[in-house]
XYZ file of C-alpha atoms in Angstrom:
737
model
C -0.162 -0.099 -0.079
C 1.443 3.663 -0.892
C 0.643 5.952 1.917
C 1.983 8.727 -0.255
C -0.260 7.975 -2.902
C -2.931 7.842 -0.555
C -2.322 10.920 1.169
C -2.132 12.524 -2.473
C -5.750 12.139 -2.763
C -7.265 12.638 0.504
C -5.061 14.521 2.092
C -4.976 12.253 5.411
C -2.105 9.880 6.921
C -3.335 7.316 9.440
C -1.097 5.347 11.932
C -3.291 2.825 11.248
C -5.483 1.945 8.001
C -7.626 -0.852 9.757
C -8.808 -0.809 12.962
C -9.226 -3.266 16.016
C -13.172 -3.083 16.965
C -12.921 -3.502 20.493
C -11.257 -0.819 23.067
C -8.904 -3.255 24.708
C -7.258 -4.298 21.081
C -6.444 -0.737 20.335
C -5.129 -0.002 23.133
C -2.327 -2.934 22.554
C -1.619 -1.537 19.317
C 1.027 0.773 21.554
C 0.796 3.476 18.605
C -2.369 5.293 18.989
C -5.057 5.623 16.174
C -4.522 9.051 15.048
C -5.065 10.963 11.726
C -2.412 13.769 10.609
C -4.921 16.214 8.299
C -3.660 18.546 6.009
C -6.993 20.451 5.708
C -6.165 22.476 2.795
C -3.687 20.110 1.072
C -3.198 20.689 -2.853
C -4.950 17.930 -4.723
C -4.793 17.964 -8.427
C -8.556 17.412 -9.335
C -10.734 19.154 -6.373
C -14.483 20.368 -7.603
C -15.367 23.096 -6.620
C -18.605 23.379 -6.392
C -21.263 27.078 -6.276
C -23.426 26.585 -3.795
C -23.512 25.216 0.480
C -23.138 21.668 1.703
C -26.106 19.233 2.406
C -26.044 18.187 5.906
C -27.355 15.507 7.901
C -29.951 16.788 9.840
C -28.735 14.629 12.830
C -24.896 14.964 13.145
C -24.625 17.852 10.448
C -22.028 15.602 8.518
C -22.036 16.601 5.146
C -23.479 14.181 2.100
C -20.506 12.882 0.597
C -20.149 9.624 -1.818
C -20.525 7.111 0.928
C -24.293 8.258 1.192
C -26.508 5.934 0.288
C -28.522 7.737 -1.722
C -32.827 6.820 -2.725
C -33.649 8.488 -5.607
C -37.243 7.413 -6.005
C -37.984 9.519 -2.893
C -35.251 11.614 -3.312
C -34.004 11.319 0.147
C -30.183 10.149 1.213
C -29.142 8.829 4.223
C -26.250 9.769 6.330
C -23.252 6.940 6.473
C -22.738 8.343 10.229
C -25.812 7.963 11.784
C -28.082 6.313 9.639
C -30.174 9.385 9.453
C -32.726 10.297 6.626
C -32.782 13.349 4.326
C -34.519 15.141 1.842
C -33.030 16.440 -1.224
C -33.981 20.235 -1.789
C -35.360 20.967 -4.968
C -32.082 22.321 -6.583
C -31.077 18.706 -6.774
C -34.428 17.808 -8.254
C -32.858 16.254 -11.538
C -30.479 13.816 -9.233
C -30.382 10.319 -10.597
C -27.896 7.696 -11.460
C -26.767 8.970 -14.539
C -26.838 12.850 -13.380
C -25.178 12.896 -9.872
C -24.015 15.933 -7.994
C -20.172 16.636 -7.489
C -20.037 15.204 -3.707
C -21.462 12.326 -4.917
C -18.749 10.915 -7.326
C -17.144 8.045 -6.237
C -13.789 9.313 -6.867
C -14.539 12.609 -5.072
C -13.684 11.827 -1.344
C -12.980 15.526 -1.040
C -14.594 19.060 -2.377
C -14.606 22.292 -1.550
C -17.927 24.427 -1.372
C -18.002 28.210 -2.295
C -20.677 29.617 0.179
C -23.308 31.735 -0.703
C -23.139 34.264 2.313
C -23.950 37.920 1.986
C -20.960 40.560 2.178
C -17.412 39.311 2.384
C -14.015 39.549 3.940
C -13.292 43.156 4.841
C -9.554 44.399 4.449
C -7.028 42.640 6.078
C -5.279 44.582 8.121
C -1.391 44.294 9.494
C 0.008 45.774 12.080
C 3.763 45.633 12.310
C 5.387 46.293 15.950
C 8.875 47.289 15.495
C 11.583 46.949 18.145
C 13.666 50.148 18.533
C 16.262 48.967 20.987
C 18.287 47.349 17.905
C 21.491 48.439 16.745
C 21.255 51.397 14.226
C 22.884 49.293 11.473
C 20.252 46.487 12.426
C 17.336 48.679 12.812
C 18.244 50.175 8.903
C 17.904 47.001 7.090
C 14.450 45.904 9.052
C 13.125 49.421 7.901
C 14.241 48.774 4.462
C 12.710 45.411 4.680
C 9.621 47.084 5.885
C 9.487 49.670 2.813
C 9.434 46.750 0.650
C 7.046 45.082 2.004
C 4.444 48.342 2.453
C 5.174 48.839 -1.172
C 3.681 45.315 -2.122
C 0.746 44.814 -0.033
C -2.663 45.244 -2.244
C -4.851 48.992 -1.722
C -7.527 47.468 0.356
C -5.264 46.596 3.089
C -5.423 47.982 6.506
C -2.090 49.160 8.435
C -1.127 50.454 11.880
C 2.849 50.913 13.323
C 3.391 50.036 16.877
C 7.020 50.624 17.709
C 8.510 50.308 21.712
C 10.871 50.246 23.905
C 10.527 51.568 27.579
C 7.431 53.005 26.370
C 4.878 51.931 23.225
C 4.675 54.136 20.505
C 1.633 53.833 18.797
C 1.735 55.400 15.204
C -1.429 57.487 14.245
C -1.033 57.331 9.957
C -3.836 59.266 9.474
C -2.465 62.554 10.489
C -1.091 64.161 7.477
C -0.375 68.126 8.960
C 1.780 66.288 11.728
C 3.264 63.080 13.139
C 1.132 62.121 15.945
C 2.204 59.417 18.436
C -0.291 57.931 21.479
C 2.267 57.154 24.083
C 1.745 54.256 26.622
C 3.981 53.419 29.618
C 5.300 50.323 29.051
C 5.504 49.151 32.792
C 1.700 49.021 33.212
C -0.433 45.627 32.222
C -3.861 47.271 30.619
C -7.101 45.535 29.724
C -8.359 45.605 26.259
C -10.996 47.614 26.924
C -8.835 50.180 28.756
C -6.257 50.063 25.950
C -9.516 51.052 23.471
C -10.128 53.704 26.143
C -7.195 55.283 25.894
C -6.401 54.780 21.433
C -10.600 56.521 21.499
C -11.283 52.971 19.718
C -15.215 52.364 19.426
C -16.924 48.975 18.855
C -15.817 47.114 15.514
C -17.988 48.393 12.765
C -17.777 49.532 9.115
C -15.609 52.447 9.746
C -11.524 51.978 10.353
C -10.932 52.438 13.907
C -7.965 54.653 15.251
C -4.291 54.235 14.496
C -5.158 52.236 11.447
C -5.529 53.501 7.676
C -5.596 51.890 4.084
C -2.313 51.766 2.325
C -3.870 53.742 -0.553
C -4.798 56.844 1.738
C -1.791 56.256 4.339
C 0.719 54.553 2.149
C 2.930 58.207 2.095
C 2.678 58.726 6.011
C 3.552 55.167 6.678
C 6.548 55.274 4.862
C 7.629 58.519 6.492
C 6.731 57.031 9.984
C 9.302 54.275 9.374
C 12.226 56.323 7.996
C 11.738 58.319 11.000
C 12.350 55.472 13.279
C 15.292 55.560 15.384
C 17.333 53.264 17.749
C 16.945 53.829 21.375
C 19.798 51.371 22.180
C 22.583 54.313 23.019
C 20.548 55.551 25.712
C 21.248 52.301 27.577
C 22.791 52.690 30.517
C 26.439 50.546 30.470
C 25.806 47.119 32.769
C 22.085 47.261 31.697
C 20.389 45.822 28.986
C 17.894 47.852 27.085
C 14.418 48.416 28.107
C 11.773 46.496 26.138
C 8.178 46.740 26.540
C 7.281 43.710 24.371
C 4.202 42.538 26.216
C 2.553 45.658 26.444
C 3.777 46.355 22.904
C 1.703 43.194 21.326
C -1.544 43.539 23.131
C -1.922 46.674 21.900
C -1.567 45.964 18.422
C -4.238 42.788 19.101
C -6.304 45.674 20.592
C -6.145 47.684 16.874
C -6.858 44.497 14.917
C -9.617 43.589 17.393
C -11.659 46.618 16.916
C -11.603 46.530 12.855
C -13.798 43.310 13.429
C -11.537 42.201 10.717
C -9.153 39.328 10.859
C -5.178 40.344 10.194
C -1.585 40.074 11.256
C 0.399 41.362 13.828
C 4.103 41.290 12.813
C 6.574 41.184 15.857
C 10.301 42.118 15.111
C 12.217 41.324 17.969
C 16.362 41.950 18.773
C 16.261 41.579 22.299
C 14.774 40.133 25.423
C 11.556 41.566 27.023
C 12.435 43.161 30.249
C 10.275 45.704 31.104
C 6.361 45.089 32.206
C 3.691 42.137 31.553
C 5.880 39.549 29.396
C 9.124 40.207 30.862
C 11.588 37.388 30.693
C 14.922 38.775 32.697
C 15.605 41.969 34.341
C 17.765 44.866 33.193
C 21.037 44.078 35.031
C 23.623 42.186 32.404
C 24.709 40.222 35.623
C 21.800 37.905 35.776
C 21.875 35.340 32.917
C 18.231 34.786 30.923
C 16.115 31.511 32.164
C 17.974 28.279 30.688
C 16.029 25.288 30.471
C 18.101 24.123 34.275
C 16.242 27.494 35.625
C 12.976 26.490 34.191
C 13.360 22.513 35.487
C 14.500 23.605 38.965
C 11.585 26.209 39.334
C 13.487 29.297 39.143
C 12.867 30.916 36.395
C 9.274 32.797 38.142
C 9.750 35.756 35.431
C 9.400 33.541 32.351
C 5.935 31.488 33.943
C 4.291 35.228 34.675
C 4.885 36.117 31.338
C 3.952 32.952 29.652
C 0.908 33.034 31.837
C 0.592 36.616 30.214
C 0.720 35.310 26.510
C -1.870 32.294 26.935
C -4.253 34.942 27.949
C -3.674 36.748 25.035
C -4.202 33.277 22.546
C -7.844 33.309 23.071
C -8.272 37.061 21.735
C -5.662 36.305 18.744
C -7.573 33.293 17.455
C -11.364 34.684 18.546
C -11.202 37.565 15.875
C -8.878 34.876 13.260
C -5.828 37.648 14.028
C -2.328 36.159 13.510
C 0.429 36.659 15.873
C 3.895 36.032 13.893
C 7.480 37.011 14.989
C 10.631 37.283 14.024
C 13.720 37.073 16.267
C 17.116 38.157 14.997
C 19.188 38.158 17.515
C 22.188 36.771 19.100
C 20.428 36.402 22.708
C 17.444 34.809 23.174
C 14.383 37.288 22.815
C 11.742 35.312 24.729
C 10.390 32.719 22.322
C 10.069 30.316 24.418
C 7.069 32.044 26.581
C 5.352 33.149 22.949
C 5.383 30.063 21.153
C 2.110 29.141 22.478
C 0.059 32.258 20.768
C 1.755 32.010 17.899
C 1.658 28.168 17.463
C -2.132 28.406 18.226
C -3.025 31.264 16.185
C -0.948 29.522 12.901
C 1.837 32.163 12.616
C 5.070 32.144 11.713
C 8.075 31.792 14.209
C 11.647 32.858 12.522
C 14.627 32.818 14.435
C 18.099 34.478 13.022
C 20.704 36.119 14.104
C 20.304 39.302 12.226
C 17.939 41.342 9.897
C 20.420 41.581 7.554
C 19.937 36.902 7.074
C 19.054 35.160 4.118
C 16.754 33.270 6.096
C 14.535 36.738 7.497
C 14.393 38.368 4.370
C 13.396 35.149 1.602
C 10.575 34.560 4.833
C 9.378 37.939 4.786
C 9.738 38.437 0.645
C 7.235 34.780 0.643
C 4.795 35.924 3.255
C 3.735 38.875 0.806
C 3.650 37.036 -2.685
C 0.763 38.469 -4.704
C -0.314 35.798 -7.238
C -1.794 36.802 -10.311
C -5.378 38.306 -9.189
C -3.330 40.866 -7.018
C -4.091 38.895 -3.974
C -2.194 38.017 -0.736
C -1.527 34.193 -0.692
C -3.451 33.957 2.838
C -6.303 32.323 4.243
C -8.309 33.435 7.324
C -10.543 32.176 10.477
C -10.489 28.650 9.935
C -13.086 26.392 11.752
C -12.314 22.035 11.699
C -15.103 20.219 12.055
C -15.214 16.199 12.626
C -17.645 14.294 12.632
C -17.222 10.072 12.957
C -18.738 6.829 12.826
C -20.366 6.220 16.488
C -17.853 3.674 17.362
C -15.394 6.252 17.188
C -14.644 8.429 19.742
C -12.205 12.239 18.972
C -9.776 12.485 22.453
C -7.809 15.525 20.497
C -5.923 17.893 18.508
C -2.178 18.111 18.210
C -1.039 21.128 15.759
C -1.722 24.998 15.497
C -5.031 25.711 16.869
C -7.112 25.805 20.084
C -9.978 23.838 21.289
C -13.554 25.359 20.895
C -14.875 22.810 23.640
C -17.955 21.806 21.701
C -18.842 18.419 22.697
C -21.234 15.698 21.550
C -21.696 11.966 21.896
C -18.484 11.734 19.642
C -16.589 13.531 22.089
C -14.231 11.009 24.240
C -14.280 11.750 28.116
C -10.163 11.130 27.366
C -8.519 14.416 26.613
C -5.235 14.173 24.647
C -3.988 17.983 23.337
C -6.760 20.063 22.519
C -9.247 17.701 23.232
C -13.007 17.682 24.880
C -14.032 19.419 21.750
C -15.184 18.008 18.119
C -14.326 21.543 16.614
C -11.064 23.434 16.337
C -10.281 26.957 15.864
C -7.317 28.508 14.118
C -6.279 32.117 12.622
C -4.757 31.126 9.155
C -4.608 27.870 7.696
C -1.856 27.414 4.327
C -1.640 24.455 1.967
C 0.767 22.836 4.239
C -0.571 23.262 7.476
C -0.832 19.617 9.405
C -2.690 18.683 12.459
C -2.904 15.844 13.987
C -6.525 13.856 15.411
C -6.151 11.095 18.040
C -9.152 8.932 18.257
C -10.584 6.329 20.303
C -12.343 2.717 19.718
C -15.674 2.461 21.675
C -16.457 -1.116 20.225
C -19.251 -1.820 18.220
C -22.679 -3.147 19.836
C -22.502 -6.828 20.774
C -26.144 -7.175 20.120
C -26.270 -5.562 16.475
C -27.055 -8.727 14.057
C -24.900 -7.072 11.451
C -22.546 -4.819 12.780
C -20.821 -2.224 10.428
C -17.347 -3.761 8.450
C -16.204 -0.303 7.692
C -16.286 2.862 9.890
C -15.749 6.659 8.657
C -14.482 10.001 9.559
C -14.992 13.380 7.905
C -13.214 16.654 8.469
C -14.813 19.871 7.596
C -12.895 23.109 7.420
C -14.897 26.173 6.691
C -11.916 29.253 6.395
C -11.681 32.405 4.331
C -10.240 32.419 1.551
C -7.637 34.439 0.042
C -10.154 36.331 -2.262
C -11.680 37.005 0.637
C -14.749 34.986 0.214
C -16.099 31.447 2.625
C -15.140 28.520 1.726
C -15.698 24.667 3.343
C -13.553 21.684 2.118
C -15.243 18.583 3.061
C -13.057 15.569 3.592
C -14.836 12.172 3.916
C -12.421 8.454 4.537
C -13.403 5.345 5.018
C -11.503 2.222 6.761
C -12.285 -1.359 7.613
C -12.761 -2.537 11.065
C -9.946 -5.956 11.651
C -9.624 -8.975 13.824
C -6.359 -8.323 16.169
C -3.381 -9.602 14.361
C -5.402 -9.929 11.185
C -2.859 -9.044 8.035
C -4.871 -6.237 7.450
C -3.938 -4.488 10.623
C -0.438 -5.338 10.110
C 0.134 -4.132 6.404
C -2.146 -0.903 6.971
C 0.668 0.276 9.201
C 2.075 3.646 8.248
C 5.073 3.934 9.867
C 6.392 7.135 9.012
C 2.839 8.629 10.074
C 2.866 6.921 13.581
C 6.397 8.356 14.030
C 5.563 12.007 13.592
C 2.046 11.296 15.650
C 5.121 9.525 18.609
C 6.953 12.700 18.200
C 4.025 15.624 18.795
C 3.373 13.688 21.851
C 6.403 13.438 23.516
C 7.203 17.043 22.824
C 4.056 18.080 24.487
C 5.051 15.343 27.535
C 8.349 17.208 27.371
C 6.463 20.376 28.528
C 5.630 18.643 31.798
C 8.331 15.963 32.257
C 12.427 16.362 32.306
C 13.590 14.666 29.419
C 15.159 11.476 30.522
C 11.524 10.818 31.616
C 10.138 11.253 27.904
C 12.783 8.991 27.078
C 11.840 6.372 29.388
C 8.326 6.853 28.254
C 9.384 6.233 24.259
C 11.684 3.440 25.517
C 8.607 1.409 27.216
C 6.508 1.986 24.299
C 8.921 1.051 22.137
C 9.677 -2.309 23.794
C 5.873 -2.888 24.088
C 5.540 -2.348 20.309
C 8.272 -4.272 19.196
C 7.028 -7.198 21.490
C 4.107 -7.397 19.996
C 4.573 -6.926 16.567
C 8.237 -8.905 16.176
C 8.440 -12.465 15.056
C 10.987 -14.338 17.579
C 11.221 -17.570 19.642
C 11.154 -16.560 23.627
C 14.188 -15.642 25.306
C 15.911 -15.647 22.083
C 17.422 -12.396 20.740
C 18.745 -13.924 18.086
C 15.536 -14.677 16.080
C 14.105 -11.485 16.809
C 12.867 -10.055 13.165
C 10.212 -7.249 12.310
C 8.350 -7.320 8.552
C 9.238 -4.463 6.239
C 6.238 -2.726 7.511
C 7.701 -2.339 10.437
C 11.249 -2.314 10.136
C 12.050 1.384 10.442
C 10.130 2.159 13.299
C 12.685 1.812 15.777
C 15.070 4.052 13.716
C 13.213 6.587 14.011
C 12.449 6.351 17.931
C 16.390 6.142 18.587
C 16.644 9.118 16.395
C 13.766 11.132 18.142
C 15.264 10.281 21.370
C 18.447 11.682 20.678
C 17.332 14.956 18.885
C 16.793 18.608 20.114
C 13.089 18.019 20.386
C 14.029 15.844 23.398
C 17.642 16.258 24.033
C 17.826 20.098 25.250
C 21.568 19.876 26.486
C 22.701 22.285 23.437
C 20.245 24.243 23.313
C 18.550 27.282 24.967
C 14.500 27.342 25.423
C 13.931 29.597 22.544
C 15.462 27.597 19.824
C 13.691 24.124 21.778
C 10.209 26.288 21.383
C 11.071 27.130 17.615
C 12.082 23.434 17.342
C 9.293 21.864 18.714
C 6.617 24.464 16.700
C 7.722 23.381 13.368
C 7.636 19.969 14.259
C 4.087 20.313 15.464
C 2.498 21.777 12.178
C 4.485 20.148 9.259
C 3.410 16.713 7.339
C 5.005 13.652 7.114
C 7.293 14.230 4.906
C 9.075 17.355 7.102
C 8.845 16.121 9.956
C 10.470 12.768 9.168
C 13.526 14.788 8.032
C 13.367 16.881 11.519
C 13.647 13.597 13.153
C 16.435 11.395 11.017
C 17.241 13.885 8.980
C 18.596 12.767 5.138
C 22.303 12.236 4.178
C 24.046 12.215 0.579
C 27.120 11.751 -0.434
C 28.548 12.730 -4.153
C 31.634 11.350 -5.559
C 33.855 10.830 -8.900
C 31.959 7.329 -8.770
C 28.820 8.338 -10.108
C 25.730 10.201 -9.060
C 24.481 11.543 -5.282
C 23.746 8.625 -3.815
C 21.537 8.301 -0.522
C 23.845 7.372 2.522
C 23.433 5.789 6.036
C 23.225 8.500 8.435
C 26.199 7.445 10.273
C 29.989 8.221 11.276
C 31.249 5.804 8.358
C 29.377 7.631 5.536
C 32.237 10.452 6.042
C 35.427 9.929 4.139
C 38.105 12.461 3.079
C 37.165 11.864 -0.786
C 33.492 12.645 -1.085
C 31.212 15.536 -0.254
C 28.080 15.171 1.807
C 24.770 17.160 1.573
C 22.766 16.746 5.013
C 19.332 17.912 5.341
C 17.775 17.818 9.152
C 14.862 20.572 8.131
C 16.852 23.404 9.971
C 20.038 23.178 8.438
C 21.252 22.007 5.279
C 24.859 21.170 5.665
C 27.897 20.660 2.781
C 30.401 18.702 4.136
C 33.897 18.427 1.723
C 35.506 15.634 3.159
C 39.392 16.636 4.052
C 41.040 15.355 0.299
C 38.251 17.479 -1.382
C 38.858 20.618 1.069
C 42.445 20.314 0.276
C 42.023 20.188 -3.433
C 39.542 23.712 -3.118
C 42.437 25.438 -1.119
C 44.956 24.628 -4.446
C 42.233 25.963 -6.761
C 41.764 23.047 -8.857
C 38.079 23.760 -9.517
C 39.123 26.728 -11.463
C 41.606 24.737 -13.171
C 40.072 24.302 -16.863
C 41.667 20.500 -16.465
C 39.962 19.443 -13.488
C 36.358 20.151 -14.824
C 35.054 16.786 -13.408
C 36.041 18.661 -10.113
C 34.159 21.571 -10.706
C 31.338 20.023 -11.749
C 31.621 17.792 -8.828
C 31.618 21.036 -6.394
C 28.998 22.676 -7.738
C 26.119 19.690 -7.574
C 26.023 20.033 -3.895
C 25.375 23.861 -3.736
C 23.150 23.463 -6.615
C 20.733 20.686 -4.998
C 21.224 22.628 -1.236
C 19.727 26.086 -2.788
C 16.861 24.009 -4.330
C 16.390 22.734 -0.670
C 16.804 26.307 1.279
C 14.976 28.058 -1.635
C 11.226 25.247 -1.572
C 11.055 25.866 2.462
C 9.993 28.524 5.073
C 10.985 29.388 7.341
C 14.056 29.207 5.260
C 17.063 26.858 6.860
C 20.607 28.119 7.752
C 22.948 26.669 4.665
C 26.149 26.008 6.352
C 29.473 24.669 4.194
C 32.432 23.165 6.582
C 35.199 21.405 5.792
C 35.779 18.166 7.654
C 37.745 18.592 11.369
C 36.488 22.136 11.338
C 34.086 23.272 13.931
C 31.261 24.095 11.842
C 31.173 20.250 11.108
C 29.465 20.318 14.538
C 25.746 20.623 12.814
C 26.571 17.262 11.032
C 28.482 15.051 13.719
C 25.545 15.758 16.235
C 23.314 13.827 14.078
C 25.199 10.950 12.960
C 25.022 7.758 14.576
C 28.060 7.167 16.516
C 28.706 3.697 15.357
C 32.943 4.576 15.873
C 33.389 6.942 19.009
C 36.369 6.762 21.814
C 35.919 3.886 23.504
C 35.487 0.980 20.089
C 38.480 -0.138 18.389
C 39.690 2.157 15.609
C 40.642 2.023 11.870
C 43.487 4.148 10.083
C 41.781 7.049 9.300
C 38.460 6.715 10.428
C 36.444 10.017 11.644
C 35.372 9.765 15.223
C 32.751 10.910 17.263
C 33.450 11.430 21.230
C 30.356 10.771 22.951
C 28.661 8.345 25.877
C 25.679 7.890 23.351
C 24.765 3.955 22.426
C 25.323 3.304 18.497
C 21.937 1.738 16.487
C 22.842 -1.205 16.370
C 23.863 -1.229 20.181
C 20.303 0.186 20.806
C 18.625 -1.938 18.330
C 20.132 -5.187 19.792
C 19.362 -4.035 23.585
C 15.779 -3.961 22.367
C 15.625 -7.130 20.902
C 16.787 -8.575 23.972
C 14.308 -6.784 25.865
C 11.265 -7.743 23.655
C 11.824 -11.405 23.434
C 11.468 -11.373 27.257
C 7.729 -10.899 27.002
């Protein structure tokens, strides 16, 4: 079964493609019954229907190819609840030879363009600029903002908030002179109080104060951005700059709340928040910013308060379909760990870079404001996802960029995982790559049923505002079979790649509450139970242990997951960890697997590029390696290749093959960097060079200081066990069961 081809049709990846019919049998699978859904996935033949969907009067499921139709009585029966529904008059000509698109067997996904009065008003953008940046950094940022402003559609609304120890709200409607409202950065003001100070009335058709259409205020906005200057020179020696990040973000959210339309609050940070609510450290430079150890030991009291402040902001963001984007361009931590929840829940973008002058920052900003052929921004807003299931299946929760709407029905389980206790979720924006994991519980079929069903159904209804301002609903309905425990159908339907992705999301959620050692122990226990159940072996004989091809890669994924930066935070700051986990929690299966187990390609004179093992033995002096961990793309030159480069052989016409060898990985690396947002960091390094650590840290340490060395072999100095030792120990424990 080709799961990738099935995903291209449905936009879904299932951990198991056949489910056991009882709760106990499902629990024995170890890996949960889950679906990774990409609600707006690109599909080649998605029908676009210019009318509203027909919904079941009982369970509110949309009509779909699995619905039973009685053409004689013009009625249809819901496949979820068996409810009987009548067709409206607009379906009067329906028949076996005249089916609407939503009943075509080949269309498991259809999209409806809703006939709603009115549409999306102008999208709002509020730029929140940190004035405590170095003058050169601020100059680059201002140039990038001016470029973005020049590309905005004329109907867009814009606002500008800058901050240091104070919050400056710039009035772009004022043409006679520059007018700024100043708010104190140390005070925590309620939303209503900020509205009162800004003179903002209730949401309506009128554009509120301090927001303006770009067509009316482009000159004013451009002039204001150009006039921004750094306040960093005013910072006393031995102190951090005074930044009121929290109040500035809260004020920007109020501006968009008052407009009544969706939009984006785009925050550009160059250092940590030190003033007012949301502060993560104080002004004294002798006091270090919180580390993972401080957070684990409960010594990061400012961090805990900041996290509570930003969590309270999340519901305001999502309720009004406001996206929070964060661009952190600094060598220091800025507070991403505390800001992660509102950014993730609203579907916002988080960019972590060293400078506003970096390609990572510039390319991300350019990608966000791409304009299509119709002059529209490629942005969708106001996403709502409803899930409908057969009565034997209950919904436990969701893991990904969304929040629970706390709407319960008979399909909602009492067991909550992630954002649970609901069958409906909300997010401020959705992209064609947004991927959310939904976890389910099997309640079991009714034993008294004379003819129990052999299949079950799951439906995803995604309602969102399309980039042109209209409302749409995409409906995806999928069916899978019930199967007996240990049946070949269950075994062949195991998707080890999707399963590794779901387990990784569960692990990082667990890592928010427990120490990394406890998370690794939890992963190991689950893996032992899993291999003990699905492995073929003679009891107490590890040499007989075998896993079928459908399961063979799963232990390897778990090995690299437990060594990854998602779980092992030893060499990462809290901000970096928050960024890594946020990206894992929203990407699809392919990109998630690259994060868990990076790819490694070898370039040599012996032939075209080939994939090689993610192992220290793949590091050779006469080859070039291209390493992709999603966040970093590394071109690693072997010692001989690096030496030839220094001698300039690539510039010698008689060494044309060497020049082509050097160009091949650079071209492939550029393709990887170009097609990914946020843009990964491109690193070029030589064997034995300091930058080679980005590669060596993720390789399987099959050769260490403790093993017998061969002449010229590369060594990793570590106490970690190798993949081979890990698998051998796993086999010993699995066969004891």
